[in-house]
Short mmCIF file of C-alpha atoms in Angstrom, two decimals:
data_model
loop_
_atom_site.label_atom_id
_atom_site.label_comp_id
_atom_site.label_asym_id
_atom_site.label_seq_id
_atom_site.Cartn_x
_atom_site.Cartn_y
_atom_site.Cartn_z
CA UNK A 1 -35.04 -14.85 66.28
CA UNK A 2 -33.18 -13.92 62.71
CA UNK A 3 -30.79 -16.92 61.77
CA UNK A 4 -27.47 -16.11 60.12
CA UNK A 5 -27.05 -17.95 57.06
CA UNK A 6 -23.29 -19.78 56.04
CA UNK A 7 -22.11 -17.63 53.19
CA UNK A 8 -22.09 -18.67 49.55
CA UNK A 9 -19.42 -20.53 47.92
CA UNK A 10 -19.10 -17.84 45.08
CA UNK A 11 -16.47 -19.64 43.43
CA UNK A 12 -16.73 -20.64 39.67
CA UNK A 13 -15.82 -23.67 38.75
CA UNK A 14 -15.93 -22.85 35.07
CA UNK A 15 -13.86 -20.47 34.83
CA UNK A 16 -9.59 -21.25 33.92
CA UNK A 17 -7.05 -22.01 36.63
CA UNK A 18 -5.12 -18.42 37.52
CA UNK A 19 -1.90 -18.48 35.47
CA UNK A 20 1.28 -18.90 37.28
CA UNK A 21 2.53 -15.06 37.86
CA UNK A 22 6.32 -15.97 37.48
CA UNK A 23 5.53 -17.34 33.68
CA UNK A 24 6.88 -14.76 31.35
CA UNK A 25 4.76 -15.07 28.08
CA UNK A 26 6.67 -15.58 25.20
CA UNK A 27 5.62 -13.02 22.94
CA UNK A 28 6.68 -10.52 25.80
CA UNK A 29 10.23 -12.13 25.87
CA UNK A 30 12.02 -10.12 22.91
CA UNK A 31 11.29 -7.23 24.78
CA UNK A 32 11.85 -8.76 28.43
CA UNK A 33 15.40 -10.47 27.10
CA UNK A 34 16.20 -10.57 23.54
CA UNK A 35 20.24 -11.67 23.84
CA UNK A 36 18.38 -14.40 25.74
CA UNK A 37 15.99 -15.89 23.34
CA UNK A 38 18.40 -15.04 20.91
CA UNK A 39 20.94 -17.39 22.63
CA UNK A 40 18.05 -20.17 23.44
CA UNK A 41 17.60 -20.41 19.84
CA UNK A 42 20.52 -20.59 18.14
CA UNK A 43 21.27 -23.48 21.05
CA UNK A 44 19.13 -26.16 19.56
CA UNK A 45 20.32 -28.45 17.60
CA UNK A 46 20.32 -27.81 14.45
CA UNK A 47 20.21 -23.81 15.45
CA UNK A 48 17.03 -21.77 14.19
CA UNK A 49 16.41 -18.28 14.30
CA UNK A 50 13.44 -16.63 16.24
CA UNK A 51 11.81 -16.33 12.81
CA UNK A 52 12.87 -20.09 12.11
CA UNK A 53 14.93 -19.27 9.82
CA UNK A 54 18.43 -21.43 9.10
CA UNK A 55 21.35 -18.93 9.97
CA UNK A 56 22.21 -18.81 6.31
CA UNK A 57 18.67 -18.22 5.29
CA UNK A 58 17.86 -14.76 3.80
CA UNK A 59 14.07 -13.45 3.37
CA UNK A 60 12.50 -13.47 0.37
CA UNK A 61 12.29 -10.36 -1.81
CA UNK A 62 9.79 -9.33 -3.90
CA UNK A 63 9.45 -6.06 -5.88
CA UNK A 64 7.20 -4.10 -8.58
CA UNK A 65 8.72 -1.62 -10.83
CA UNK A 66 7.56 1.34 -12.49
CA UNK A 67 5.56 1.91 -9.52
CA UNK A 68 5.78 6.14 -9.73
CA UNK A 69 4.43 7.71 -12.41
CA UNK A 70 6.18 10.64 -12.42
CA UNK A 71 9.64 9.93 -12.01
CA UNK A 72 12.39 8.44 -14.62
CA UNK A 73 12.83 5.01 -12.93
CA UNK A 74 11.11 3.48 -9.73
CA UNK A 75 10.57 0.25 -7.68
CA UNK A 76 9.18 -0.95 -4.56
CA UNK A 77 10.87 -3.74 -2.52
CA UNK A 78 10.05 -6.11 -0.12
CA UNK A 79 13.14 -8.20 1.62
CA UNK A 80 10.76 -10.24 4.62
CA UNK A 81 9.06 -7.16 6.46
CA UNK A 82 11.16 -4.20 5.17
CA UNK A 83 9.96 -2.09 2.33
CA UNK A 84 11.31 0.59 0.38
CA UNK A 85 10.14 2.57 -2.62
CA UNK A 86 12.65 3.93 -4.91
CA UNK A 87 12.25 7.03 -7.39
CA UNK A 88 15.35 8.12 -10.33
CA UNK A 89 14.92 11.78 -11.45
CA UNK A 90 16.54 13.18 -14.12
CA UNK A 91 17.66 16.79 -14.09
CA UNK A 92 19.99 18.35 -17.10
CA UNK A 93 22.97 20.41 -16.01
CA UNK A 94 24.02 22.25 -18.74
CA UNK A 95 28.66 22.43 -19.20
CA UNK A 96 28.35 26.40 -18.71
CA UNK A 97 26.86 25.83 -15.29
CA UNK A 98 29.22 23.70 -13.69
CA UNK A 99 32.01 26.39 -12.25
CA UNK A 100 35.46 24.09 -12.98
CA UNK A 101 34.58 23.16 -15.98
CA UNK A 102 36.36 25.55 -18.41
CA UNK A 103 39.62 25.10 -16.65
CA UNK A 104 40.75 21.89 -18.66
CA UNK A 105 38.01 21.11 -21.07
CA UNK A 106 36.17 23.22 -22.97
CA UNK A 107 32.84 22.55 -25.06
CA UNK A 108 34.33 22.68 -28.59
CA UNK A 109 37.13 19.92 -27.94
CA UNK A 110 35.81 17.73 -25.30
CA UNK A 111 33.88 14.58 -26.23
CA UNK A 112 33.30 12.10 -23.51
CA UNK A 113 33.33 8.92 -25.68
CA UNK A 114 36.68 10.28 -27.77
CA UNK A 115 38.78 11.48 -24.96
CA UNK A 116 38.77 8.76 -22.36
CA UNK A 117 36.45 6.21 -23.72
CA UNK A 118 33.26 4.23 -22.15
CA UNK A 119 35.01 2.45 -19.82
CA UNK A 120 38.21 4.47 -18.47
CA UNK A 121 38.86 5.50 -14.98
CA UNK A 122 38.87 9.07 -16.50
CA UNK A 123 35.10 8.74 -17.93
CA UNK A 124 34.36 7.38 -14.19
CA UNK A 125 36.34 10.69 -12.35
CA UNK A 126 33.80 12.45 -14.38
CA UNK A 127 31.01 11.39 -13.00
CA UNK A 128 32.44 11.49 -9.28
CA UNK A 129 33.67 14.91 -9.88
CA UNK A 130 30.36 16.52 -10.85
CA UNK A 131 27.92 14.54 -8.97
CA UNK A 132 26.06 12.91 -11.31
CA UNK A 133 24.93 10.55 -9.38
CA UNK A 134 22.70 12.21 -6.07
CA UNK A 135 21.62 9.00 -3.84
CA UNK A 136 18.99 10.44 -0.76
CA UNK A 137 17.29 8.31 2.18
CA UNK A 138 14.67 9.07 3.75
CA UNK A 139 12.97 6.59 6.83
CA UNK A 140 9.50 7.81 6.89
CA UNK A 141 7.39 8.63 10.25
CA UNK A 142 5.86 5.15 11.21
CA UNK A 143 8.57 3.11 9.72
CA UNK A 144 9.71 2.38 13.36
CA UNK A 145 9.22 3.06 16.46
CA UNK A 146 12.40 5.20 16.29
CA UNK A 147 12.04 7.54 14.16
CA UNK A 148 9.32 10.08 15.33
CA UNK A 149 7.61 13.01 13.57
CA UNK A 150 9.71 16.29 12.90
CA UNK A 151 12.74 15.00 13.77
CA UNK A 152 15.52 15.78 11.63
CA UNK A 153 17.35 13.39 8.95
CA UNK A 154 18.99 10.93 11.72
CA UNK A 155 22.15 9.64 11.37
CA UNK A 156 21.63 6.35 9.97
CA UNK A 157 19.78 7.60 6.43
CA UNK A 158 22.89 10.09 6.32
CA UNK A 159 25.06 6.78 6.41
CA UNK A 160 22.91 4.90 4.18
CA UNK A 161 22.88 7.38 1.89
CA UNK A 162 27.06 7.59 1.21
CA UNK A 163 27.39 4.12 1.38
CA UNK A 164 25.11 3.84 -1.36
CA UNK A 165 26.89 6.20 -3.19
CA UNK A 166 30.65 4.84 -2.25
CA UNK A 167 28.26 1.80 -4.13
CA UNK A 168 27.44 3.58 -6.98
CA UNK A 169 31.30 4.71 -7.44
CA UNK A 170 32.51 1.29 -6.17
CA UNK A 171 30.70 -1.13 -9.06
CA UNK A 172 30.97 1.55 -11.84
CA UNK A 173 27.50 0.78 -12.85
CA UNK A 174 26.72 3.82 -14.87
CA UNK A 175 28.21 4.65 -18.35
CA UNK A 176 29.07 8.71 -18.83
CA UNK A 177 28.19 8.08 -22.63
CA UNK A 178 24.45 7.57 -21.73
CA UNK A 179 24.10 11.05 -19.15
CA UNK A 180 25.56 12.99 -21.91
CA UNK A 181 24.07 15.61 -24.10
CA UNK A 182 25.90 16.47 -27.23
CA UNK A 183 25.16 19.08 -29.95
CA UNK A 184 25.07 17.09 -33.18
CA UNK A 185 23.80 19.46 -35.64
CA UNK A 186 25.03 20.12 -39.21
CA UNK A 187 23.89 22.79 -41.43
CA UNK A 188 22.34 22.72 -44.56
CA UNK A 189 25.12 24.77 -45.95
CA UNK A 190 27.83 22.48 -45.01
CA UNK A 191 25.62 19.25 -46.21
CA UNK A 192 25.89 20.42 -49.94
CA UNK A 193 29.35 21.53 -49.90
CA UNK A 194 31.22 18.16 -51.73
CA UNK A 195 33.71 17.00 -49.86
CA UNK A 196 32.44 17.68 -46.72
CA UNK A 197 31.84 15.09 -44.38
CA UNK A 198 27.82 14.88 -43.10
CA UNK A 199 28.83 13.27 -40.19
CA UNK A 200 27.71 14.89 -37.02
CA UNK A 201 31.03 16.42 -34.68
CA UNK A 202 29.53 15.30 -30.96
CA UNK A 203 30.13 18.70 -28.85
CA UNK A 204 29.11 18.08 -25.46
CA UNK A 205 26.36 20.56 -23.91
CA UNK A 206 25.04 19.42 -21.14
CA UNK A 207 24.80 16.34 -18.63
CA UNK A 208 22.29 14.25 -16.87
CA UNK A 209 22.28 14.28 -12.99
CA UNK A 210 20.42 11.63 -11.64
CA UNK A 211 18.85 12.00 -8.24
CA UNK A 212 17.59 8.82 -6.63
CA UNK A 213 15.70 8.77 -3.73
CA UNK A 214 14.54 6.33 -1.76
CA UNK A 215 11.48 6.27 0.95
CA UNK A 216 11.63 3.51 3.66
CA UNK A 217 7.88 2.78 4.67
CA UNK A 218 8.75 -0.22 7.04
CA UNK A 219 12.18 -0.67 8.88
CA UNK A 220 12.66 -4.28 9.85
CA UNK A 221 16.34 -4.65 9.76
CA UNK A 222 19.04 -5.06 6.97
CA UNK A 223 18.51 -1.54 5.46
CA UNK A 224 21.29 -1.36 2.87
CA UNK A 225 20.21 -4.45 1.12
CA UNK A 226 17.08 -3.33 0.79
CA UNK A 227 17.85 -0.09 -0.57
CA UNK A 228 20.87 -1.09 -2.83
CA UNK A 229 18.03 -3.67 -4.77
CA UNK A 230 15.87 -0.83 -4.97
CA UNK A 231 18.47 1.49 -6.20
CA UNK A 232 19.76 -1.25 -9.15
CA UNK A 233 16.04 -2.02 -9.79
CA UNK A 234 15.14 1.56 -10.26
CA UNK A 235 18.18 2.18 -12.62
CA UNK A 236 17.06 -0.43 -14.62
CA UNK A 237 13.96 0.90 -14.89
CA UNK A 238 15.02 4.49 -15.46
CA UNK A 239 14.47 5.75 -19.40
CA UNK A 240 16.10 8.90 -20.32
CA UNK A 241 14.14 11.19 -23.45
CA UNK A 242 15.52 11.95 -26.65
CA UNK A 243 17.43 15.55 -25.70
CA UNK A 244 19.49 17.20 -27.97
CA UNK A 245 21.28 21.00 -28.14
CA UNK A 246 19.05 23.60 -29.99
CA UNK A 247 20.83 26.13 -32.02
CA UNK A 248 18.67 28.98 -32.06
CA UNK A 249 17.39 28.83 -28.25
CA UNK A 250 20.79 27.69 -26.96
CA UNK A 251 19.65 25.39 -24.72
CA UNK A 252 18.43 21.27 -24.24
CA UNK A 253 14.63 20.74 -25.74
CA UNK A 254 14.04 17.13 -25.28
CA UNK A 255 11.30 15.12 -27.21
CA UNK A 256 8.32 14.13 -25.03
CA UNK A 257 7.52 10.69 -27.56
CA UNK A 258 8.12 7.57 -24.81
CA UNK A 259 8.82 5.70 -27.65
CA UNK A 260 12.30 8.08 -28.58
CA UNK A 261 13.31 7.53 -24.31
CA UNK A 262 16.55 5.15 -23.92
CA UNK A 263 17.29 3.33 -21.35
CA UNK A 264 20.65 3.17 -19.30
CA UNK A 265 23.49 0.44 -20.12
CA UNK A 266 24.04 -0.87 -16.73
CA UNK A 267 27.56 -2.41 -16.05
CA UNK A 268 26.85 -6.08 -14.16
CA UNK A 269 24.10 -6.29 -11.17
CA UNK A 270 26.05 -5.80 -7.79
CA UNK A 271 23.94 -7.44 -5.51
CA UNK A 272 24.64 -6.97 -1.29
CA UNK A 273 24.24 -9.49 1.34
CA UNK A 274 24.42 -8.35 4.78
CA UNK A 275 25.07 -10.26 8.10
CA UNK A 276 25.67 -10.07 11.79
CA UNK A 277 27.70 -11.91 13.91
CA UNK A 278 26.56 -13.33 17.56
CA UNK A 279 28.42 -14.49 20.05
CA UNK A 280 27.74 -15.82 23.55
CA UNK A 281 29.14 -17.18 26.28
CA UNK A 282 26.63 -18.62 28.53
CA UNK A 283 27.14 -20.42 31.95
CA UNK A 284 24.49 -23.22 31.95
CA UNK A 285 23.79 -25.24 34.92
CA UNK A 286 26.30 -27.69 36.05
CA UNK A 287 28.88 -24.96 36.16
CA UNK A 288 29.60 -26.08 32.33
CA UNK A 289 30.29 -22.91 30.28
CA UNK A 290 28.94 -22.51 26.80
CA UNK A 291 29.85 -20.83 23.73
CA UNK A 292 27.76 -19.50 20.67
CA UNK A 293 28.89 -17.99 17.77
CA UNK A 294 26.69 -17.55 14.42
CA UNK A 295 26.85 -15.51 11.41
CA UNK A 296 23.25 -14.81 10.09
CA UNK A 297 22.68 -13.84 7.22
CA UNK A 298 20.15 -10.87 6.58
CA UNK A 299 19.51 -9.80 9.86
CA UNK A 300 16.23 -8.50 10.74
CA UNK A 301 15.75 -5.51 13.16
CA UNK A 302 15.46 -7.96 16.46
CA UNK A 303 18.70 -9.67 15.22
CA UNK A 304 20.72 -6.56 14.91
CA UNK A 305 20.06 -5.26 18.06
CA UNK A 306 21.29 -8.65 19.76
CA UNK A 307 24.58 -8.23 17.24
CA UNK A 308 27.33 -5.50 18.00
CA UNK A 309 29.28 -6.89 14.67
CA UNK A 310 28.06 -7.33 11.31
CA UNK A 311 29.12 -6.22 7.54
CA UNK A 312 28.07 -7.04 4.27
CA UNK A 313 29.52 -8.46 1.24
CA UNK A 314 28.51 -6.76 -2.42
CA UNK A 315 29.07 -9.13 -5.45
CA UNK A 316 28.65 -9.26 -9.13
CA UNK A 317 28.87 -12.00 -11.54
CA UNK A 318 31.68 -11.86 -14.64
CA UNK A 319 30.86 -12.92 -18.29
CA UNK A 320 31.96 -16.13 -17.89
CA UNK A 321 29.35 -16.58 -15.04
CA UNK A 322 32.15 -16.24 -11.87
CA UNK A 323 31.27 -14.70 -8.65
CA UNK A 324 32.99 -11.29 -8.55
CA UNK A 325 33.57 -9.91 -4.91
CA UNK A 326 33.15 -5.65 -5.15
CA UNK A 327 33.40 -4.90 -1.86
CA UNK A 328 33.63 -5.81 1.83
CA UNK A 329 32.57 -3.99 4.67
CA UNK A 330 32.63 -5.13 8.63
CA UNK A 331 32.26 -3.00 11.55
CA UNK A 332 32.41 -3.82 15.43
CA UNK A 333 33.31 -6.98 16.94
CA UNK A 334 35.78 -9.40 16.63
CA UNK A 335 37.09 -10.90 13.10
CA UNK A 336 35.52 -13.21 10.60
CA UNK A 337 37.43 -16.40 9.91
CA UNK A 338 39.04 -17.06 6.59
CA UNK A 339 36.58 -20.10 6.06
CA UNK A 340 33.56 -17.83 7.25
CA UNK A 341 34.58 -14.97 4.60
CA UNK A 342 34.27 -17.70 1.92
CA UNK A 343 31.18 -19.30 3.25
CA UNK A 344 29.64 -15.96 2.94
CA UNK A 345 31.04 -15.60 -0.29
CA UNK A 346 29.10 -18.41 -1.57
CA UNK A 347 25.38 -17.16 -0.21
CA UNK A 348 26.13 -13.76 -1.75
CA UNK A 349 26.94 -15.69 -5.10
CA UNK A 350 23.59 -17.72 -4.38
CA UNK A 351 21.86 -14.23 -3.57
CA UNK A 352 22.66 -12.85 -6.58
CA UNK A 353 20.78 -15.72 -8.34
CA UNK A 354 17.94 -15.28 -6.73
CA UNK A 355 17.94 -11.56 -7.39
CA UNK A 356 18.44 -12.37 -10.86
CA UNK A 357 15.33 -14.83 -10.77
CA UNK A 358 12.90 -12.10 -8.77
CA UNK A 359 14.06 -9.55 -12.06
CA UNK A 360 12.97 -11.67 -14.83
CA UNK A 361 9.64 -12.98 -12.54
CA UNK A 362 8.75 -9.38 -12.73
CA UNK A 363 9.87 -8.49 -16.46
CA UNK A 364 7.68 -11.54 -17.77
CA UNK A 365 5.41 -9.93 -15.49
CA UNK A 366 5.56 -6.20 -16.98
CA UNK A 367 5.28 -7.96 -20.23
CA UNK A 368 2.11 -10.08 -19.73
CA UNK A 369 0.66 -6.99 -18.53
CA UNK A 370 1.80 -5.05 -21.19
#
């Protein structure tokens, strides 16, 4: 008669206790409930980001210039995870091209320097009346999860792109004397007449536009900043070549020696700092209702998506080593305390330094190189 055997205990001891299903794993909560960690956070005492940063702690930047061969100017930045490269090309537009132009100036009688100066408002109009100055953004495919193949130019690059050139305008960084081409030539003839003054008469033939583009590669929050460094940095960078007006072909030849190039005499270093504003107002147990509100500085892309308000302050330093506020710019939410204005203020001021500081890290490294 067949016997029926108990079954086997198949159970492994070895193996790990089954997780608890209702335990959310952390590294799933950003996407589960960001305003949430967000909130939990900033609650502790003192508050930390997710990233453990301080709320007034920015990321650190690092860049490397003259990075494209074959433009005028170029960098690539780094501010935490977000990284941009930025190119300056230089294209000449010669006076007869421009359509307005011979309406109140004409070629023989207007000199740039002469008739307003280097730094009038008139030698600025110029500029911003002939777009000299062609800022473009681009976010790349890949550089989030937002921006997919063959789509066209979203909106935020087309916003990026005129506030960087309302920047441009804004901090007057660019001199018209260096993006103009003047004919300076004197005949023999008129060099042995006595008398005569040898002296070249500047006639202006032709301008530089400057196109700047810049590629984002990775998009982890606080854009502008990012791309206004790279923009300065590049500018910096950017040498122009020896051009001057020939006679007998009637048009710009320019000298292909690197050693004849000048550079551009940048007015000041404007330097951004972005932030974002949370607020919360939590019911915690106990019935006891909470309230959280915290500017943080350079937001990254998980913090601006928690944030419906943020801005950014854009500052310069003077001569006598002051803080110089350009501009201010806010949008959404609430208002920003008197007290908070100042205290953010103060970073950008502390910013700037440490943009200055990443500039000459990577000149005395250029140099070494060199």
């Amino acid at each position: 008669m067949a016997t029926t055997s108990a079954p086997a205990d198949i159970t492994n001891h070895d193996s790990a206790p089954p997780t608890n299903p209702t335990t959310t794993p952390s590294a799933a909560m950003p996407l589960i409930s960001p305003h949430a960690l967000l909130y939990a956070s900033l609650a502790q005492e003192p508050p930390l980001r997710p990233s453990s940063r301080k709320p007034s702690q920015c990321r650190p930047i690092s860049i490397n210039t003259s990075s494209l061969t074959h433009a005028s100017g170029s960098t690539l930045i780094k501010i935490g995870q977000t990284t941009a490269v930025c190119g300056v090309r230089a294209e000449i537009l010669p006076i007869h091209e421009i359509a307005n132009y011979r309406v109140n100036k004409t070629p023989e009688n207007y000199v740039a320097q002469a008739d307003h100066g280097e730094d009038s408002p008139e030698a600025d109009a110029v500029i911003r009346n002939h777009n000299l100055l062609v800022p473009n953004l681009e976010l790349a495919t890949g550089c989030s999860p937002f921006h997919l193949p063959g789509s066209p130019p979203s909106q935020e690059a087309q916003s990026l792109s005129q506030r960087l050139l309302s920047l441009l305008h804004t901090s007057r960084v660019l001199r018209l004397t260096d993006l103009c081409i003047y004919d300076e030539t004197i005949t023999d003839l008129e060099r042995e007449i006595p008398g005569i003054d040898a002296s070249p008469e500047k006639k202006l033939k032709a301008l530089w536009v400057l196109y700047i583009d810049t590629v984002v590669i990775n998009h982890d929050g606080n854009l502008f900043d990012a791309c206004a460094l790279a923009m300065f940095s590049a500018l910096r960078d950017t040498l122009l070549p020896k051009a001057w007006w020939d006679v007998d072909l009637e048009s710009v030849m320019c000298s292909p020696e690197k050693g004849q190039a000048k550079g551009l005499r940048l007015r000041g270093c404007p330097v951004p700092l972005s932030f974002a504003v949370f607020r919360s107002n939590k019911l915690e147990e106990g019935g006891t209702s909470r309230k959280i509100e915290q500017v943080l500085c350079d937001p990254d892309a998980f913090e601006e998506g928690c944030c419906r308000e943020q801005g950014c302050v854009i500052v310069d330093q003077d001569k006598e080593g002051r803080v110089v506020v350009l501009k201010v710019e806010k949008n959404g939410g609430g208002g920003v305390g008197r007290s908070g204005l100042r205290e953010l203020v103060e970073r950008a001021g502390e910013r700037w330094k440490e943009w200055q500081q990443v500039l000459v890290k990577e000149a005395e490294s250029e140099k070494s190189e060199n």
